[in-house]
Amino acid sequence: MQNWLEAQGVRLVTNCKVTDLDLKTEDGKHIVTGIHCLRGDKSEVIAVNDDDFVFIQNGSMTDASSLGSMTSAPGKLTKADSGGWTLWEKLAQGRPQFGKPKVFNSCIAQSCWESFTVTLKKPAFFDKMIQFSGNQPGTGGLVTFKDSNWLMSIVLAHQPHFLNQPVDVQVFWGYALFPDRVGNFVPKPMDECNGAEILRELCGHLRFDPETVESANCIPCRMPYITSMFMPRVRGDRPLPVPRGSKNLAFISQFVEIPDDVVFTVEYSVRAAQMVVYALLDIDRKIPAVTPHAESHQAQFKALIKSFK
Ligand SMILES: Cc1cc2nc3c(=O)[nH]c(=O)nc-3n(C[C@H](O)[C@H](O)[C@H](O)COP(=O)(O)OP(=O)(O)OC[C@H]3O[C@@H](n4cnc5c(N)ncnc54)[C@H](O)[C@@H]3O)c2cc1C
């Protein structure tokens, strides 16, 4: 993707944080005239010309995420450590049409969960999981330990999962929705556990011997805003992708208002980007429709059956 974009003349700049925008108002229209950013620790301002457009990421589910290791729990970061939400907060100050970021980022206790990735150099864990679940990796769904205090799940994808993954290495992913609760086999909340302790909790639920994950490397990842887009909201808390009265500024993210679409998906961000590009550049193309799965009789029937299980 990166190679393809660069071949089209796109200049990608990394290690650069956008911290603010210069905005002016003309005939009731908001116009961005400059982009403030930090490159390393150097601040700079990028001038925005009359025919330029500015597409801004307002909020991110992975903001302030932190990694642990086999011997350390991830640090407990907040938006104050990462600064990712600050830009949207600054832009929305005094401009109600730019949404209300605080609705989404003010309660880490409700928006946090933790994931972990495990790298194995011995096949014992995968072999035992195949035996236990009856599924080859990549063919079953998630395995959820529904009675676990942390509400933990794991996913064994088809192997190799990564390009150039060595044949004798296997990887899997897992997560837990209640990392602030004490475990069933480890007497600690997950968000205070290192990778070794998470593996101990996992093996406890599976009734697997600890040797099954011998030499495994488990990296925990705490994500304080991972479900922030599901926080209770009302219309107007999320801006329109192209906010009312904006001449050259648009928002692209999981925190824009798109009727009927479902957040926590790549599709949502892609649709937002299509909408703003077509609108601001006046491109006459249709946005792919959202399929109303929730209204299908089959889905509703399945939901009814499930609700009685
Ligand atoms: C663990 C996990 C599992 C998921 N599973 C699925 C799945 O199965 N299916 C699915 O469809 N979706 C899934 N998602 C969701 C999907 O990954 C996201 O919805 C999608 O990546 C959001 O895309 P985005 O471009 O809006 O934001 P992001 O991918 O978050 O990208 C935003 C980028 O902007 C950068 N940025 C933010 N603020 C600034 C700033 N001020 N200055 C400079 N850069 C900035 C960030 O660093 C980041 O690189 C999952 C997400 C996670 C975390």
CSV table of C-alpha atoms in Angstrom, one decimal, residues 109-289:
chain,number,residue,atom,x,y,z
A,109,ALA,CA,-13.2,2.3,33.1
A,110,GLN,CA,-15.9,1.8,30.5
A,111,SER,CA,-13.9,2.1,27.3
A,112,CYS,CA,-10.8,0.0,28.2
A,113,TRP,CA,-9.9,-3.6,27.3
A,114,GLU,CA,-6.7,-5.4,26.9
A,115,SER,CA,-5.4,-7.7,24.2
A,116,PHE,CA,-2.3,-10.0,24.1
A,117,THR,CA,-0.3,-11.7,21.3
A,118,VAL,CA,1.5,-14.9,21.9
A,119,THR,CA,4.4,-16.3,19.9
A,120,LEU,CA,5.2,-20.0,20.3
A,121,LYS,CA,8.2,-21.9,19.2
A,122,LYS,CA,6.7,-25.3,20.1
A,123,PRO,CA,3.5,-26.8,18.6
A,124,ALA,CA,2.1,-28.1,22.0
A,125,PHE,CA,-0.4,-25.3,22.5
A,126,PHE,CA,-1.8,-25.5,19.0
A,127,ASP,CA,-1.9,-29.3,19.1
A,128,LYS,CA,-3.9,-29.3,22.3
A,129,MET,CA,-6.3,-26.5,21.1
A,130,ILE,CA,-7.0,-28.5,17.9
A,131,GLN,CA,-7.8,-31.6,20.1
A,132,PHE,CA,-9.9,-29.5,22.5
A,133,SER,CA,-11.9,-27.5,20.0
A,134,GLY,CA,-12.0,-29.9,17.0
A,135,ASN,CA,-11.1,-27.0,14.8
A,136,GLN,CA,-8.0,-26.5,12.6
A,137,PRO,CA,-6.5,-23.0,13.2
A,138,GLY,CA,-8.4,-20.5,11.0
A,139,THR,CA,-11.5,-22.6,10.6
A,140,GLY,CA,-13.4,-22.0,13.9
A,141,GLY,CA,-14.6,-18.8,15.5
A,142,LEU,CA,-13.2,-17.2,18.7
A,143,VAL,CA,-12.9,-19.3,21.7
A,144,THR,CA,-14.5,-17.4,24.6
A,145,PHE,CA,-14.1,-18.4,28.2
A,146,LYS,CA,-17.6,-17.1,29.0
A,147,ASP,CA,-17.3,-17.7,32.8
A,148,SER,CA,-13.9,-16.2,33.1
A,149,ASN,CA,-13.8,-13.1,35.4
A,150,TRP,CA,-11.8,-11.2,32.7
A,151,LEU,CA,-14.1,-12.5,30.0
A,152,MET,CA,-11.2,-13.7,28.0
A,153,SER,CA,-11.2,-14.9,24.3
A,154,ILE,CA,-8.5,-16.3,22.0
A,155,VAL,CA,-8.3,-16.6,18.3
A,156,LEU,CA,-6.1,-19.1,16.5
A,157,ALA,CA,-5.8,-17.9,12.9
A,158,HIS,CA,-4.5,-19.9,10.0
A,159,GLN,CA,-0.7,-20.3,10.2
A,160,PRO,CA,1.5,-18.8,9.0
A,161,HIS,CA,-0.3,-15.6,9.9
A,162,PHE,CA,2.4,-13.1,8.9
A,163,LEU,CA,4.5,-12.9,5.7
A,164,ASN,CA,7.9,-14.5,6.3
A,165,GLN,CA,6.7,-16.2,9.6
A,166,PRO,CA,9.2,-19.1,10.2
A,167,VAL,CA,7.5,-22.5,9.8
A,168,ASP,CA,8.4,-23.6,13.3
A,169,VAL,CA,6.8,-20.4,14.8
A,170,GLN,CA,3.0,-20.1,15.6
A,171,VAL,CA,1.2,-17.0,16.8
A,172,PHE,CA,-2.2,-16.4,18.3
A,173,TRP,CA,-4.1,-13.4,19.7
A,174,GLY,CA,-6.4,-13.0,22.6
A,175,TYR,CA,-8.2,-10.3,24.6
A,176,ALA,CA,-10.3,-9.7,27.7
A,177,LEU,CA,-13.2,-7.3,28.1
A,178,PHE,CA,-12.9,-6.8,31.9
A,179,PRO,CA,-9.2,-6.3,32.6
A,180,ASP,CA,-9.9,-4.5,35.8
A,181,ARG,CA,-11.3,-7.6,37.5
A,182,VAL,CA,-9.3,-10.2,39.5
A,183,GLY,CA,-8.6,-13.4,37.5
A,184,ASN,CA,-9.9,-16.9,38.3
A,185,PHE,CA,-6.4,-18.4,38.4
A,186,VAL,CA,-4.2,-15.3,39.0
A,187,PRO,CA,-5.3,-13.3,42.0
A,188,LYS,CA,-4.9,-9.9,40.2
A,189,PRO,CA,-6.7,-7.7,37.7
A,190,MET,CA,-5.4,-8.4,34.2
A,191,ASP,CA,-4.2,-4.9,33.7
A,192,GLU,CA,-1.7,-5.5,36.5
A,193,CYS,CA,-0.5,-8.8,35.0
A,194,ASN,CA,2.6,-9.4,32.8
A,195,GLY,CA,2.5,-11.8,29.9
A,196,ALA,CA,3.6,-14.9,32.0
A,197,GLU,CA,0.6,-14.3,34.3
A,198,ILE,CA,-1.8,-13.9,31.4
A,199,LEU,CA,-0.6,-17.3,30.1
A,200,ARG,CA,-1.1,-18.8,33.5
A,201,GLU,CA,-4.7,-17.6,33.6
A,202,LEU,CA,-5.3,-18.9,30.1
A,203,CYS,CA,-3.9,-22.3,30.8
A,204,GLY,CA,-6.0,-22.4,34.0
A,205,HIS,CA,-9.2,-22.0,32.0
A,206,LEU,CA,-8.2,-24.6,29.4
A,207,ARG,CA,-6.9,-27.0,32.1
A,208,PHE,CA,-3.6,-27.1,30.1
A,209,ASP,CA,-0.3,-27.8,31.8
A,210,PRO,CA,2.0,-24.7,32.1
A,211,GLU,CA,4.5,-26.6,29.9
A,212,THR,CA,2.1,-26.2,27.0
A,213,VAL,CA,3.2,-22.6,26.7
A,214,GLU,CA,6.8,-23.2,27.7
A,215,SER,CA,9.1,-20.7,25.9
A,216,ALA,CA,6.1,-18.7,24.7
A,217,ASN,CA,6.3,-14.9,24.4
A,218,CYS,CA,3.1,-13.1,25.5
A,219,ILE,CA,2.9,-9.4,24.9
A,220,PRO,CA,0.0,-7.7,26.6
A,221,CYS,CA,-1.5,-4.5,25.1
A,222,ARG,CA,-3.7,-2.2,27.2
A,223,MET,CA,-6.1,-0.1,25.1
A,224,PRO,CA,-7.8,2.5,27.3
A,225,TYR,CA,-10.1,3.9,24.5
A,226,ILE,CA,-10.7,0.7,22.5
A,227,THR,CA,-14.5,0.8,22.8
A,228,SER,CA,-14.8,4.6,23.2
A,229,MET,CA,-16.9,4.8,20.1
A,230,PHE,CA,-19.6,2.7,21.9
A,231,MET,CA,-19.9,5.2,24.7
A,232,PRO,CA,-23.5,6.4,25.2
A,233,ARG,CA,-24.1,9.4,22.8
A,234,VAL,CA,-26.7,11.5,21.2
A,235,ARG,CA,-27.0,12.9,17.7
A,236,GLY,CA,-24.5,15.8,17.4
A,237,ASP,CA,-21.8,14.3,19.7
A,238,ARG,CA,-20.1,13.1,16.5
A,239,PRO,CA,-19.4,15.6,13.8
A,240,LEU,CA,-20.6,15.1,10.2
A,241,PRO,CA,-17.7,13.9,8.1
A,242,VAL,CA,-17.8,17.3,6.4
A,243,PRO,CA,-19.1,19.5,9.2
A,244,ARG,CA,-21.7,22.2,8.5
A,245,GLY,CA,-20.0,25.4,7.3
A,246,SER,CA,-16.6,23.8,6.5
A,247,LYS,CA,-14.9,24.8,3.3
A,248,ASN,CA,-11.8,22.6,3.3
A,249,LEU,CA,-11.8,20.6,6.5
A,250,ALA,CA,-13.2,17.1,7.0
A,251,PHE,CA,-13.1,14.5,9.7
A,252,ILE,CA,-12.2,10.8,8.9
A,253,SER,CA,-12.5,8.3,11.8
A,254,GLN,CA,-14.8,6.1,13.8
A,255,PHE,CA,-16.2,9.2,15.4
A,256,VAL,CA,-18.1,10.8,12.6
A,257,GLU,CA,-21.8,10.5,11.9
A,258,ILE,CA,-22.6,8.0,9.2
A,259,PRO,CA,-26.3,6.8,9.2
A,260,ASP,CA,-26.8,3.1,9.8
A,261,ASP,CA,-23.1,2.2,9.6
A,262,VAL,CA,-21.4,0.1,12.3
A,263,VAL,CA,-18.3,1.3,14.2
A,264,PHE,CA,-15.3,-0.8,15.2
A,265,THR,CA,-14.7,-1.6,11.6
A,266,VAL,CA,-12.2,-0.7,8.9
A,267,GLU,CA,-15.2,-0.3,6.6
A,268,TYR,CA,-16.5,2.6,8.7
A,269,SER,CA,-13.3,4.6,8.3
A,270,VAL,CA,-13.0,3.8,4.6
A,271,ARG,CA,-16.6,4.9,4.0
A,272,ALA,CA,-16.0,8.2,6.0
A,273,ALA,CA,-12.9,8.8,3.8
A,274,GLN,CA,-14.9,8.1,0.6
A,275,MET,CA,-17.7,10.5,1.7
A,276,VAL,CA,-15.4,13.4,2.4
A,277,VAL,CA,-13.3,13.0,-0.7
A,278,TYR,CA,-16.3,12.8,-3.0
A,279,ALA,CA,-18.0,15.7,-1.2
A,280,LEU,CA,-15.1,18.2,-1.0
A,281,LEU,CA,-13.6,17.3,-4.4
A,282,ASP,CA,-17.1,17.3,-6.0
A,283,ILE,CA,-16.7,13.8,-7.3
A,284,ASP,CA,-19.9,12.3,-8.8
A,285,ARG,CA,-19.7,8.8,-7.5
A,286,LYS,CA,-22.0,6.8,-5.3
A,287,ILE,CA,-20.9,5.8,-1.8
A,288,PRO,CA,-21.4,2.0,-1.4
A,289,ALA,CA,-24.6,1.4,0.6
